[in-house]
């Protein structure tokens, strides 16, 4: 079977090779290798490093387990709870985005939540502990992103959550575990050896694993460091350390702890209003307002055949340039799709990416008329990009609008009401009303929460009525 | 000691184009607390809730709320279902896979693979190929664990196992040929963590008989799990590179088996958006010939090197050279007397992570030309016990290390096919004793004999297994093609 791509060709070969292909020489040599490997492995079991990983791996018994969001029917070991919940967070590309570009929260929150349930019974993790660890994880990501000028633009090579997200998760978990300075260093070193996934899996079903793995691997690094495992204590300094992921790398020390200047203080995140790549949010806002100008309140399908073409001016971002997406993952990474969808419907929602929505004829027709243009002043950076949508009619008229800052961007943050609305809508898919309200209330008062296991309880979907004593806030003056 | 380190490596640092100015400046400072890394560690460790400003609290709580919400709605997605099923099955209460040297103990398959992979690379005693990687450790543990995972009526036989093993090697070798960078001793990403993960994915996909589409996706998912920076070489974390390669490649195959999809062009050149090419600056992928009746495996043309002692492959050249110099010395002076030595000159290729004048840990010692040369000179051999704490820190060795200088002749390239090791001992009397090694015993050009290979295996295995088990393994591997159930191999460990 002939494959058109190298990847397909590799798969062909892996699949098509059979025993008859093995030559004597190959059999002979590989058996030598197998034997030698057994020997060195057996010997290696007595090493210190191996003792540590054995200890670590044994903790995955069913005694220690953490909550899977939306489920109280089963639990998973902390590492895999972090993984699964992390995948959930990024599964629809609906999670927050920062500048320089990454998805900061998804890499950190699932890890610290899972870890918070893994402490021995007596130990309570307070809301403030959680909040602090979370922010350590965010801060470390932001600082690392500033070590390379490449990071300021929308990525091309490595997907940032897999580089800095893993490090952030590691740092946050190290904090929650209250590791000493030496172990914090080793946490970072070990985490670096898990970091880095190529961008090509964006717009595929595997992309959510990038966040799931960042959370999981950061947690694992912290656990290994806690067991005493050591790595390179100059991992952030060296080009062959975290520098390996960048072509220009300029690490800097962090500011002094005296009145520490958090990056989140100076630079907020963007919160998405619909589940798609951040770049498409400018497109949606521009297209929606063009639609309003075109048809006021009437149905746009009435004038669809009057449209000659749709021109969308965006920066050049190859992995979001998809004229004809086929899956939900591709649709979430398509400027063209979101432009047409917003023109047709007036706004974007979760439903816009359902299979029926993606494949409807009116949308497909409009997509055929859509083209992208990349003006040289439109830089591929979430800080400065803009989008201009122009609908050209056959009669020669052209209606345009431009979006510089979409609602939800850090320059125009969502109101408290809209943030809550988004949360309520999302959570109501899987949680009962009391749990939804319980989470909102607990998070808003997080600094005062004595024991954040209540949060995990709500997340699992168990009703608050069952455990009223858990809803206990401290009355401090903080 | 730091100053001397500086002296020896200054010339080296200055001439290497790769060292970033900031990093070099940092290393030159004498107080280790001032590194960027330790500033991060200090921050993480010392920051307190009181440091959180109001805005930060406010914003981060918004982020937490939003994140939970998207996670909850995300739990209704298909990709979530796959991930969940995968985890549930992995962590069923019956752990099924054996751990090297621990007959009673079993772990879940991927963790068994991880643990056994770490064991394999824990002493840097495992095999090395050309282009450079440690191929077997990335593949074998996953296959062993997987063989125990399959239900009794579909266990792979020995030949299936051997085939899957070779698929894992072949894919690693082919991928390394996609970049000329791979031909030399690595500088940026540690090859086992790049190609090893892919090899493990391919091998387990083969053993699990995945469809062609699933094989494609296994490769795609694995790429997102590949790649660890070189800086952790010569540290205790290095063995994790092999542990994770074998485990994560295995996970990729398991996820693909459950229907997870990735980018089907992951190995191809995708403009503007890197796939596997992300790990190289020069990348020229080529298709594999589709196996008709005859497929030429790379292992056919290019054999492997087996190590005779547990240290980085590069050490093996200088050790053989040093041993011949020691013999000359003994002929010359009756015995090896360090006091007669003025200087020891090592002629080695340029490779920062194995140039260590004064290693402090076993991991550093295994990655030090200087240490291995001096140990060979002093003891007449290098073995397991050369890397214990007491051996590393003994007085006579440290004294000898002080006499070492390194040179990097231009013709000594950092490449396991072409490099050589030369040792010259300059005596106080003015005489010079030299030895050079082009090909050490165990290198692919001078492979270990069957007797030597078995000797190494018996010596290693007997540390943890009784004699009968040791011999059983030898005979099972010898007759692998005839084994009807390859999971017996895993059970015997």
PDB file of C-alpha atoms in Angstrom, chain B residues 168-434:
ATOM      1  CA  UNK B 168      10.915  -0.356  17.739  1.00  0.00           C
ATOM      2  CA  UNK B 169      14.605  -0.264  16.860  1.00  0.00           C
ATOM      3  CA  UNK B 170      14.025   0.283  13.178  1.00  0.00           C
ATOM      4  CA  UNK B 171      11.739   3.268  13.697  1.00  0.00           C
ATOM      5  CA  UNK B 172      14.288   4.877  16.009  1.00  0.00           C
ATOM      6  CA  UNK B 173      17.081   4.385  13.519  1.00  0.00           C
ATOM      7  CA  UNK B 174      15.083   5.679  10.570  1.00  0.00           C
ATOM      8  CA  UNK B 175      13.984   8.784  12.440  1.00  0.00           C
ATOM      9  CA  UNK B 176      17.550   9.601  13.380  1.00  0.00           C
ATOM     10  CA  UNK B 177      18.504   9.526   9.749  1.00  0.00           C
ATOM     11  CA  UNK B 178      16.150  12.438   9.158  1.00  0.00           C
ATOM     12  CA  UNK B 179      18.635  14.880  10.585  1.00  0.00           C
ATOM     13  CA  UNK B 180      22.372  15.281  10.153  1.00  0.00           C
ATOM     14  CA  UNK B 181      22.425  16.685  13.688  1.00  0.00           C
ATOM     15  CA  UNK B 182      21.650  13.199  14.947  1.00  0.00           C
ATOM     16  CA  UNK B 183      24.948  11.814  13.683  1.00  0.00           C
ATOM     17  CA  UNK B 184      26.936  13.558  16.347  1.00  0.00           C
ATOM     18  CA  UNK B 185      26.863  13.297  20.095  1.00  0.00           C
ATOM     19  CA  UNK B 186      23.784  15.317  21.068  1.00  0.00           C
ATOM     20  CA  UNK B 187      23.675  18.838  22.448  1.00  0.00           C
ATOM     21  CA  UNK B 188      20.073  19.898  22.799  1.00  0.00           C
ATOM     22  CA  UNK B 189      17.590  17.057  23.225  1.00  0.00           C
ATOM     23  CA  UNK B 190      18.555  13.689  24.609  1.00  0.00           C
ATOM     24  CA  UNK B 191      17.923  11.256  21.717  1.00  0.00           C
ATOM     25  CA  UNK B 192      16.292   8.447  23.731  1.00  0.00           C
ATOM     26  CA  UNK B 193      13.639  10.937  24.818  1.00  0.00           C
ATOM     27  CA  UNK B 194      13.006  11.933  21.203  1.00  0.00           C
ATOM     28  CA  UNK B 195      13.305   8.816  19.059  1.00  0.00           C
ATOM     29  CA  UNK B 196      13.012   6.365  21.954  1.00  0.00           C
ATOM     30  CA  UNK B 197       9.444   7.437  22.683  1.00  0.00           C
ATOM     31  CA  UNK B 198       8.542   6.989  19.031  1.00  0.00           C
ATOM     32  CA  UNK B 199      10.229   3.591  18.946  1.00  0.00           C
ATOM     33  CA  UNK B 200       8.321   2.436  21.983  1.00  0.00           C
ATOM     34  CA  UNK B 201       5.046   3.604  20.455  1.00  0.00           C
ATOM     35  CA  UNK B 202       5.817   1.740  17.241  1.00  0.00           C
ATOM     36  CA  UNK B 203       6.889  -1.426  19.021  1.00  0.00           C
ATOM     37  CA  UNK B 204       3.869  -1.611  21.282  1.00  0.00           C
ATOM     38  CA  UNK B 205       1.564  -0.730  18.403  1.00  0.00           C
ATOM     39  CA  UNK B 206       3.061  -3.723  16.623  1.00  0.00           C
ATOM     40  CA  UNK B 207       2.735  -6.076  19.572  1.00  0.00           C
ATOM     41  CA  UNK B 208      -0.857  -5.003  20.143  1.00  0.00           C
ATOM     42  CA  UNK B 209      -1.608  -5.475  16.436  1.00  0.00           C
ATOM     43  CA  UNK B 210      -3.003  -2.014  15.924  1.00  0.00           C
ATOM     44  CA  UNK B 211      -4.511  -1.144  12.573  1.00  0.00           C
ATOM     45  CA  UNK B 212      -2.593   1.036  10.169  1.00  0.00           C
ATOM     46  CA  UNK B 213      -4.584   4.107  11.147  1.00  0.00           C
ATOM     47  CA  UNK B 214      -4.009   3.413  14.788  1.00  0.00           C
ATOM     48  CA  UNK B 215      -0.280   3.052  14.134  1.00  0.00           C
ATOM     49  CA  UNK B 216      -0.308   6.496  12.533  1.00  0.00           C
ATOM     50  CA  UNK B 217      -2.013   8.021  15.531  1.00  0.00           C
ATOM     51  CA  UNK B 218       0.249   6.204  17.972  1.00  0.00           C
ATOM     52  CA  UNK B 219       3.178   7.994  16.340  1.00  0.00           C
ATOM     53  CA  UNK B 220       1.341  11.318  16.455  1.00  0.00           C
ATOM     54  CA  UNK B 221       0.398  11.030  20.110  1.00  0.00           C
ATOM     55  CA  UNK B 222       3.902   9.873  20.988  1.00  0.00           C
ATOM     56  CA  UNK B 223       5.464  12.947  19.410  1.00  0.00           C
ATOM     57  CA  UNK B 224       3.570  15.062  21.918  1.00  0.00           C
ATOM     58  CA  UNK B 225       5.221  13.051  24.666  1.00  0.00           C
ATOM     59  CA  UNK B 226       8.752  13.207  23.314  1.00  0.00           C
ATOM     60  CA  UNK B 227      11.742  15.431  24.010  1.00  0.00           C
ATOM     61  CA  UNK B 228      13.819  16.035  27.120  1.00  0.00           C
ATOM     62  CA  UNK B 229      16.711  18.518  27.216  1.00  0.00           C
ATOM     63  CA  UNK B 230      20.313  17.292  27.531  1.00  0.00           C
ATOM     64  CA  UNK B 231      20.956  19.188  30.737  1.00  0.00           C
ATOM     65  CA  UNK B 232      19.695  16.342  32.884  1.00  0.00           C
ATOM     66  CA  UNK B 233      22.351  13.999  31.529  1.00  0.00           C
ATOM     67  CA  UNK B 234      24.934  13.282  34.207  1.00  0.00           C
ATOM     68  CA  UNK B 235      22.300  13.733  36.888  1.00  0.00           C
ATOM     69  CA  UNK B 236      20.098  11.278  38.700  1.00  0.00           C
ATOM     70  CA  UNK B 237      17.197  12.299  36.508  1.00  0.00           C
ATOM     71  CA  UNK B 238      18.782  10.984  33.300  1.00  0.00           C
ATOM     72  CA  UNK B 239      17.473   7.438  33.766  1.00  0.00           C
ATOM     73  CA  UNK B 240      13.977   8.883  33.666  1.00  0.00           C
ATOM     74  CA  UNK B 241      14.571   9.695  30.027  1.00  0.00           C
ATOM     75  CA  UNK B 242      14.560   6.041  29.131  1.00  0.00           C
ATOM     76  CA  UNK B 243      11.864   5.208  31.701  1.00  0.00           C
ATOM     77  CA  UNK B 244       9.586   7.823  30.243  1.00  0.00           C
ATOM     78  CA  UNK B 245      10.424   7.012  26.637  1.00  0.00           C
ATOM     79  CA  UNK B 246       9.335   3.443  27.070  1.00  0.00           C
ATOM     80  CA  UNK B 247       6.340   4.258  29.203  1.00  0.00           C
ATOM     81  CA  UNK B 248       5.007   7.222  27.257  1.00  0.00           C
ATOM     82  CA  UNK B 249       5.422   5.527  23.895  1.00  0.00           C
ATOM     83  CA  UNK B 250       3.458   2.644  25.362  1.00  0.00           C
ATOM     84  CA  UNK B 251       0.764   5.050  26.563  1.00  0.00           C
ATOM     85  CA  UNK B 252       0.575   6.579  23.112  1.00  0.00           C
ATOM     86  CA  UNK B 253      -0.115   3.175  21.612  1.00  0.00           C
ATOM     87  CA  UNK B 254      -2.727   2.397  24.253  1.00  0.00           C
ATOM     88  CA  UNK B 255      -4.473   5.692  23.590  1.00  0.00           C
ATOM     89  CA  UNK B 256      -4.388   5.092  19.854  1.00  0.00           C
ATOM     90  CA  UNK B 257      -5.845   1.647  20.451  1.00  0.00           C
ATOM     91  CA  UNK B 258      -8.781   3.325  22.140  1.00  0.00           C
ATOM     92  CA  UNK B 259      -9.395   5.589  19.197  1.00  0.00           C
ATOM     93  CA  UNK B 260      -7.426   8.736  20.104  1.00  0.00           C
ATOM     94  CA  UNK B 261      -6.432  10.675  17.023  1.00  0.00           C
ATOM     95  CA  UNK B 262      -3.510  12.965  16.371  1.00  0.00           C
ATOM     96  CA  UNK B 263      -1.968  14.762  13.435  1.00  0.00           C
ATOM     97  CA  UNK B 264      -1.534  12.194  10.657  1.00  0.00           C
ATOM     98  CA  UNK B 265       1.360  14.203   9.195  1.00  0.00           C
ATOM     99  CA  UNK B 266       3.402  14.267  12.362  1.00  0.00           C
ATOM    100  CA  UNK B 267       6.610  13.015  10.725  1.00  0.00           C
ATOM    101  CA  UNK B 268       6.225  15.091   7.595  1.00  0.00           C
ATOM    102  CA  UNK B 269       7.397  18.608   6.974  1.00  0.00           C
ATOM    103  CA  UNK B 270       4.482  20.843   7.896  1.00  0.00           C
ATOM    104  CA  UNK B 271       5.208  24.433   7.047  1.00  0.00           C
ATOM    105  CA  UNK B 272       4.625  26.981   9.772  1.00  0.00           C
ATOM    106  CA  UNK B 273       3.712  24.402  12.361  1.00  0.00           C
ATOM    107  CA  UNK B 274       6.235  21.914  13.601  1.00  0.00           C
ATOM    108  CA  UNK B 275       5.583  18.243  13.999  1.00  0.00           C
ATOM    109  CA  UNK B 276       8.355  15.852  14.908  1.00  0.00           C
ATOM    110  CA  UNK B 277      10.697  18.310  13.191  1.00  0.00           C
ATOM    111  CA  UNK B 278      10.373  20.522  16.284  1.00  0.00           C
ATOM    112  CA  UNK B 279      13.234  18.590  17.826  1.00  0.00           C
ATOM    113  CA  UNK B 280      15.747  19.351  15.094  1.00  0.00           C
ATOM    114  CA  UNK B 281      16.945  22.443  13.302  1.00  0.00           C
ATOM    115  CA  UNK B 282      17.619  20.522  10.100  1.00  0.00           C
ATOM    116  CA  UNK B 283      14.974  17.973   9.213  1.00  0.00           C
ATOM    117  CA  UNK B 284      14.702  15.969   6.026  1.00  0.00           C
ATOM    118  CA  UNK B 285      12.195  13.176   6.403  1.00  0.00           C
ATOM    119  CA  UNK B 286      12.195  10.234   4.014  1.00  0.00           C
ATOM    120  CA  UNK B 287       9.717   7.425   3.587  1.00  0.00           C
ATOM    121  CA  UNK B 288      10.529   3.863   4.612  1.00  0.00           C
ATOM    122  CA  UNK B 289      10.385   1.291   1.866  1.00  0.00           C
ATOM    123  CA  UNK B 290       7.171  -0.642   2.215  1.00  0.00           C
ATOM    124  CA  UNK B 291       8.073  -4.175   3.203  1.00  0.00           C
ATOM    125  CA  UNK B 292       7.474  -6.526   0.303  1.00  0.00           C
ATOM    126  CA  UNK B 293       9.375  -9.763   0.642  1.00  0.00           C
ATOM    127  CA  UNK B 294      12.528  -8.122   1.815  1.00  0.00           C
ATOM    128  CA  UNK B 295      12.998  -5.225   4.164  1.00  0.00           C
ATOM    129  CA  UNK B 296      16.441  -4.151   5.066  1.00  0.00           C
ATOM    130  CA  UNK B 297      16.517  -3.438   8.767  1.00  0.00           C
ATOM    131  CA  UNK B 298      19.106  -0.904   9.836  1.00  0.00           C
ATOM    132  CA  UNK B 299      20.340  -3.336  12.463  1.00  0.00           C
ATOM    133  CA  UNK B 300      21.526  -5.510   9.606  1.00  0.00           C
ATOM    134  CA  UNK B 301      23.972  -2.878   8.390  1.00  0.00           C
ATOM    135  CA  UNK B 302      24.728  -1.159  11.644  1.00  0.00           C
ATOM    136  CA  UNK B 303      25.334  -3.117  14.825  1.00  0.00           C
ATOM    137  CA  UNK B 304      25.148  -1.862  18.378  1.00  0.00           C
ATOM    138  CA  UNK B 305      27.842  -1.141  20.957  1.00  0.00           C
ATOM    139  CA  UNK B 306      27.634  -2.904  24.319  1.00  0.00           C
ATOM    140  CA  UNK B 307      29.331  -1.323  27.256  1.00  0.00           C
ATOM    141  CA  UNK B 308      31.885  -3.139  29.305  1.00  0.00           C
ATOM    142  CA  UNK B 309      31.511  -0.880  32.283  1.00  0.00           C
ATOM    143  CA  UNK B 310      28.716   1.425  33.423  1.00  0.00           C
ATOM    144  CA  UNK B 311      29.613   4.801  31.962  1.00  0.00           C
ATOM    145  CA  UNK B 312      28.873   6.959  28.922  1.00  0.00           C
ATOM    146  CA  UNK B 313      30.037   5.380  25.666  1.00  0.00           C
ATOM    147  CA  UNK B 314      32.688   8.042  25.058  1.00  0.00           C
ATOM    148  CA  UNK B 315      34.504   6.874  28.184  1.00  0.00           C
ATOM    149  CA  UNK B 316      35.204   3.517  26.633  1.00  0.00           C
ATOM    150  CA  UNK B 317      37.736   4.926  24.172  1.00  0.00           C
ATOM    151  CA  UNK B 318      39.791   6.774  26.771  1.00  0.00           C
ATOM    152  CA  UNK B 319      39.686   3.833  29.117  1.00  0.00           C
ATOM    153  CA  UNK B 320      41.121   1.463  26.522  1.00  0.00           C
ATOM    154  CA  UNK B 321      43.752   4.051  25.647  1.00  0.00           C
ATOM    155  CA  UNK B 322      44.558   4.611  29.330  1.00  0.00           C
ATOM    156  CA  UNK B 323      44.849   0.873  29.952  1.00  0.00           C
ATOM    157  CA  UNK B 324      47.463   0.534  27.239  1.00  0.00           C
ATOM    158  CA  UNK B 325      49.389   3.473  28.659  1.00  0.00           C
ATOM    159  CA  UNK B 326      49.257   1.860  32.081  1.00  0.00           C
ATOM    160  CA  UNK B 327      50.803  -1.288  30.627  1.00  0.00           C
ATOM    161  CA  UNK B 328      53.563   0.732  29.051  1.00  0.00           C
ATOM    162  CA  UNK B 329      54.112   2.449  32.363  1.00  0.00           C
ATOM    163  CA  UNK B 330      54.408  -0.838  34.207  1.00  0.00           C
ATOM    164  CA  UNK B 331      56.933  -2.080  31.674  1.00  0.00           C
ATOM    165  CA  UNK B 332      58.819   1.154  32.010  1.00  0.00           C
ATOM    166  CA  UNK B 333      58.808   1.571  35.772  1.00  0.00           C
ATOM    167  CA  UNK B 334      57.873  -1.791  37.209  1.00  0.00           C
ATOM    168  CA  UNK B 335      54.590  -0.489  38.647  1.00  0.00           C
ATOM    169  CA  UNK B 336      52.160   2.352  38.193  1.00  0.00           C
ATOM    170  CA  UNK B 337      53.477   5.237  40.321  1.00  0.00           C
ATOM    171  CA  UNK B 338      51.472   8.450  40.133  1.00  0.00           C
ATOM    172  CA  UNK B 339      54.271  10.424  41.757  1.00  0.00           C
ATOM    173  CA  UNK B 340      56.338  10.040  38.606  1.00  0.00           C
ATOM    174  CA  UNK B 341      53.673  11.795  36.545  1.00  0.00           C
ATOM    175  CA  UNK B 342      53.789  15.452  35.702  1.00  0.00           C
ATOM    176  CA  UNK B 343      50.796  15.787  33.385  1.00  0.00           C
ATOM    177  CA  UNK B 344      48.149  13.592  31.814  1.00  0.00           C
ATOM    178  CA  UNK B 345      46.887  14.816  28.461  1.00  0.00           C
ATOM    179  CA  UNK B 346      43.580  13.569  27.124  1.00  0.00           C
ATOM    180  CA  UNK B 347      42.782  14.067  23.476  1.00  0.00           C
ATOM    181  CA  UNK B 348      39.043  13.921  23.187  1.00  0.00           C
ATOM    182  CA  UNK B 349      36.247  15.340  21.072  1.00  0.00           C
ATOM    183  CA  UNK B 350      34.330  18.430  22.146  1.00  0.00           C
ATOM    184  CA  UNK B 351      31.276  17.453  24.176  1.00  0.00           C
ATOM    185  CA  UNK B 352      30.456  19.535  27.182  1.00  0.00           C
ATOM    186  CA  UNK B 353      28.395  17.123  29.180  1.00  0.00           C
ATOM    187  CA  UNK B 354      31.118  14.483  29.348  1.00  0.00           C
ATOM    188  CA  UNK B 355      33.983  16.863  30.057  1.00  0.00           C
ATOM    189  CA  UNK B 356      34.108  17.039  33.858  1.00  0.00           C
ATOM    190  CA  UNK B 357      37.431  17.586  35.598  1.00  0.00           C
ATOM    191  CA  UNK B 358      36.150  16.870  39.128  1.00  0.00           C
ATOM    192  CA  UNK B 359      32.945  14.883  39.219  1.00  0.00           C
ATOM    193  CA  UNK B 360      31.138  14.766  42.535  1.00  0.00           C
ATOM    194  CA  UNK B 361      28.488  12.130  42.110  1.00  0.00           C
ATOM    195  CA  UNK B 362      28.305   8.731  40.463  1.00  0.00           C
ATOM    196  CA  UNK B 363      26.230  10.285  37.689  1.00  0.00           C
ATOM    197  CA  UNK B 364      28.841  12.915  36.966  1.00  0.00           C
ATOM    198  CA  UNK B 365      31.625  10.337  37.215  1.00  0.00           C
ATOM    199  CA  UNK B 366      29.970   8.211  34.546  1.00  0.00           C
ATOM    200  CA  UNK B 367      30.075  11.284  32.328  1.00  0.00           C
ATOM    201  CA  UNK B 368      33.676  12.351  32.822  1.00  0.00           C
ATOM    202  CA  UNK B 369      36.544  11.587  30.445  1.00  0.00           C
ATOM    203  CA  UNK B 370      38.987  12.661  33.105  1.00  0.00           C
ATOM    204  CA  UNK B 371      37.566  10.434  35.823  1.00  0.00           C
ATOM    205  CA  UNK B 372      37.441   7.331  33.680  1.00  0.00           C
ATOM    206  CA  UNK B 373      40.931   7.794  32.308  1.00  0.00           C
ATOM    207  CA  UNK B 374      42.403   8.246  35.780  1.00  0.00           C
ATOM    208  CA  UNK B 375      40.482   5.302  37.209  1.00  0.00           C
ATOM    209  CA  UNK B 376      41.795   3.090  34.418  1.00  0.00           C
ATOM    210  CA  UNK B 377      45.327   4.281  35.027  1.00  0.00           C
ATOM    211  CA  UNK B 378      45.128   3.743  38.770  1.00  0.00           C
ATOM    212  CA  UNK B 379      43.249   0.473  38.924  1.00  0.00           C
ATOM    213  CA  UNK B 380      43.936  -1.270  35.640  1.00  0.00           C
ATOM    214  CA  UNK B 381      40.207  -1.656  35.073  1.00  0.00           C
ATOM    215  CA  UNK B 382      36.892   0.173  35.302  1.00  0.00           C
ATOM    216  CA  UNK B 383      33.857  -1.596  36.709  1.00  0.00           C
ATOM    217  CA  UNK B 384      30.818  -1.241  38.904  1.00  0.00           C
ATOM    218  CA  UNK B 385      32.812  -0.485  42.003  1.00  0.00           C
ATOM    219  CA  UNK B 386      34.685   2.355  40.308  1.00  0.00           C
ATOM    220  CA  UNK B 387      31.628   4.558  40.774  1.00  0.00           C
ATOM    221  CA  UNK B 388      30.925   4.142  44.467  1.00  0.00           C
ATOM    222  CA  UNK B 389      31.166   7.166  46.751  1.00  0.00           C
ATOM    223  CA  UNK B 390      34.433   6.016  48.256  1.00  0.00           C
ATOM    224  CA  UNK B 391      35.988   5.276  44.876  1.00  0.00           C
ATOM    225  CA  UNK B 392      34.957   8.651  43.496  1.00  0.00           C
ATOM    226  CA  UNK B 393      36.387  10.570  46.411  1.00  0.00           C
ATOM    227  CA  UNK B 394      39.573   8.682  47.172  1.00  0.00           C
ATOM    228  CA  UNK B 395      42.665  10.752  47.634  1.00  0.00           C
ATOM    229  CA  UNK B 396      44.932   9.218  45.013  1.00  0.00           C
ATOM    230  CA  UNK B 397      42.292   9.592  42.370  1.00  0.00           C
ATOM    231  CA  UNK B 398      41.648  13.260  43.159  1.00  0.00           C
ATOM    232  CA  UNK B 399      45.366  13.898  43.057  1.00  0.00           C
ATOM    233  CA  UNK B 400      45.654  12.272  39.691  1.00  0.00           C
ATOM    234  CA  UNK B 401      42.689  14.274  38.384  1.00  0.00           C
ATOM    235  CA  UNK B 402      44.566  17.450  39.184  1.00  0.00           C
ATOM    236  CA  UNK B 403      47.211  16.492  36.686  1.00  0.00           C
ATOM    237  CA  UNK B 404      44.835  16.133  33.774  1.00  0.00           C
ATOM    238  CA  UNK B 405      44.494  18.552  30.892  1.00  0.00           C
ATOM    239  CA  UNK B 406      42.226  18.037  27.917  1.00  0.00           C
ATOM    240  CA  UNK B 407      42.802  18.841  24.288  1.00  0.00           C
ATOM    241  CA  UNK B 408      40.370  18.798  21.432  1.00  0.00           C
ATOM    242  CA  UNK B 409      42.169  17.887  18.218  1.00  0.00           C
ATOM    243  CA  UNK B 410      40.248  19.016  15.192  1.00  0.00           C
ATOM    244  CA  UNK B 411      40.182  15.562  13.713  1.00  0.00           C
ATOM    245  CA  UNK B 412      38.492  14.129  16.798  1.00  0.00           C
ATOM    246  CA  UNK B 413      34.834  14.554  15.984  1.00  0.00           C
ATOM    247  CA  UNK B 414      32.068  14.126  18.533  1.00  0.00           C
ATOM    248  CA  UNK B 415      30.618  11.151  16.765  1.00  0.00           C
ATOM    249  CA  UNK B 416      30.506   7.543  17.977  1.00  0.00           C
ATOM    250  CA  UNK B 417      31.503   6.216  14.607  1.00  0.00           C
ATOM    251  CA  UNK B 418      34.548   8.406  14.122  1.00  0.00           C
ATOM    252  CA  UNK B 419      35.905   9.520  17.467  1.00  0.00           C
ATOM    253  CA  UNK B 420      39.058   8.260  19.151  1.00  0.00           C
ATOM    254  CA  UNK B 421      40.623   8.569  22.570  1.00  0.00           C
ATOM    255  CA  UNK B 422      44.259   9.343  23.160  1.00  0.00           C
ATOM    256  CA  UNK B 423      46.058   9.432  26.471  1.00  0.00           C
ATOM    257  CA  UNK B 424      49.543  10.827  26.911  1.00  0.00           C
ATOM    258  CA  UNK B 425      51.304  10.623  30.228  1.00  0.00           C
ATOM    259  CA  UNK B 426      54.108  13.137  30.595  1.00  0.00           C
ATOM    260  CA  UNK B 427      56.592  11.999  33.182  1.00  0.00           C
ATOM    261  CA  UNK B 428      58.694  14.238  35.334  1.00  0.00           C
ATOM    262  CA  UNK B 429      61.675  12.583  33.785  1.00  0.00           C
ATOM    263  CA  UNK B 430      60.669  14.047  30.457  1.00  0.00           C
ATOM    264  CA  UNK B 431      59.550  10.777  28.933  1.00  0.00           C
ATOM    265  CA  UNK B 432      56.153  10.491  27.366  1.00  0.00           C
ATOM    266  CA  UNK B 433      53.975   7.401  27.281  1.00  0.00           C
ATOM    267  CA  UNK B 434      51.066   7.444  24.859  1.00  0.00           C
TER     268      UNK B 434
END
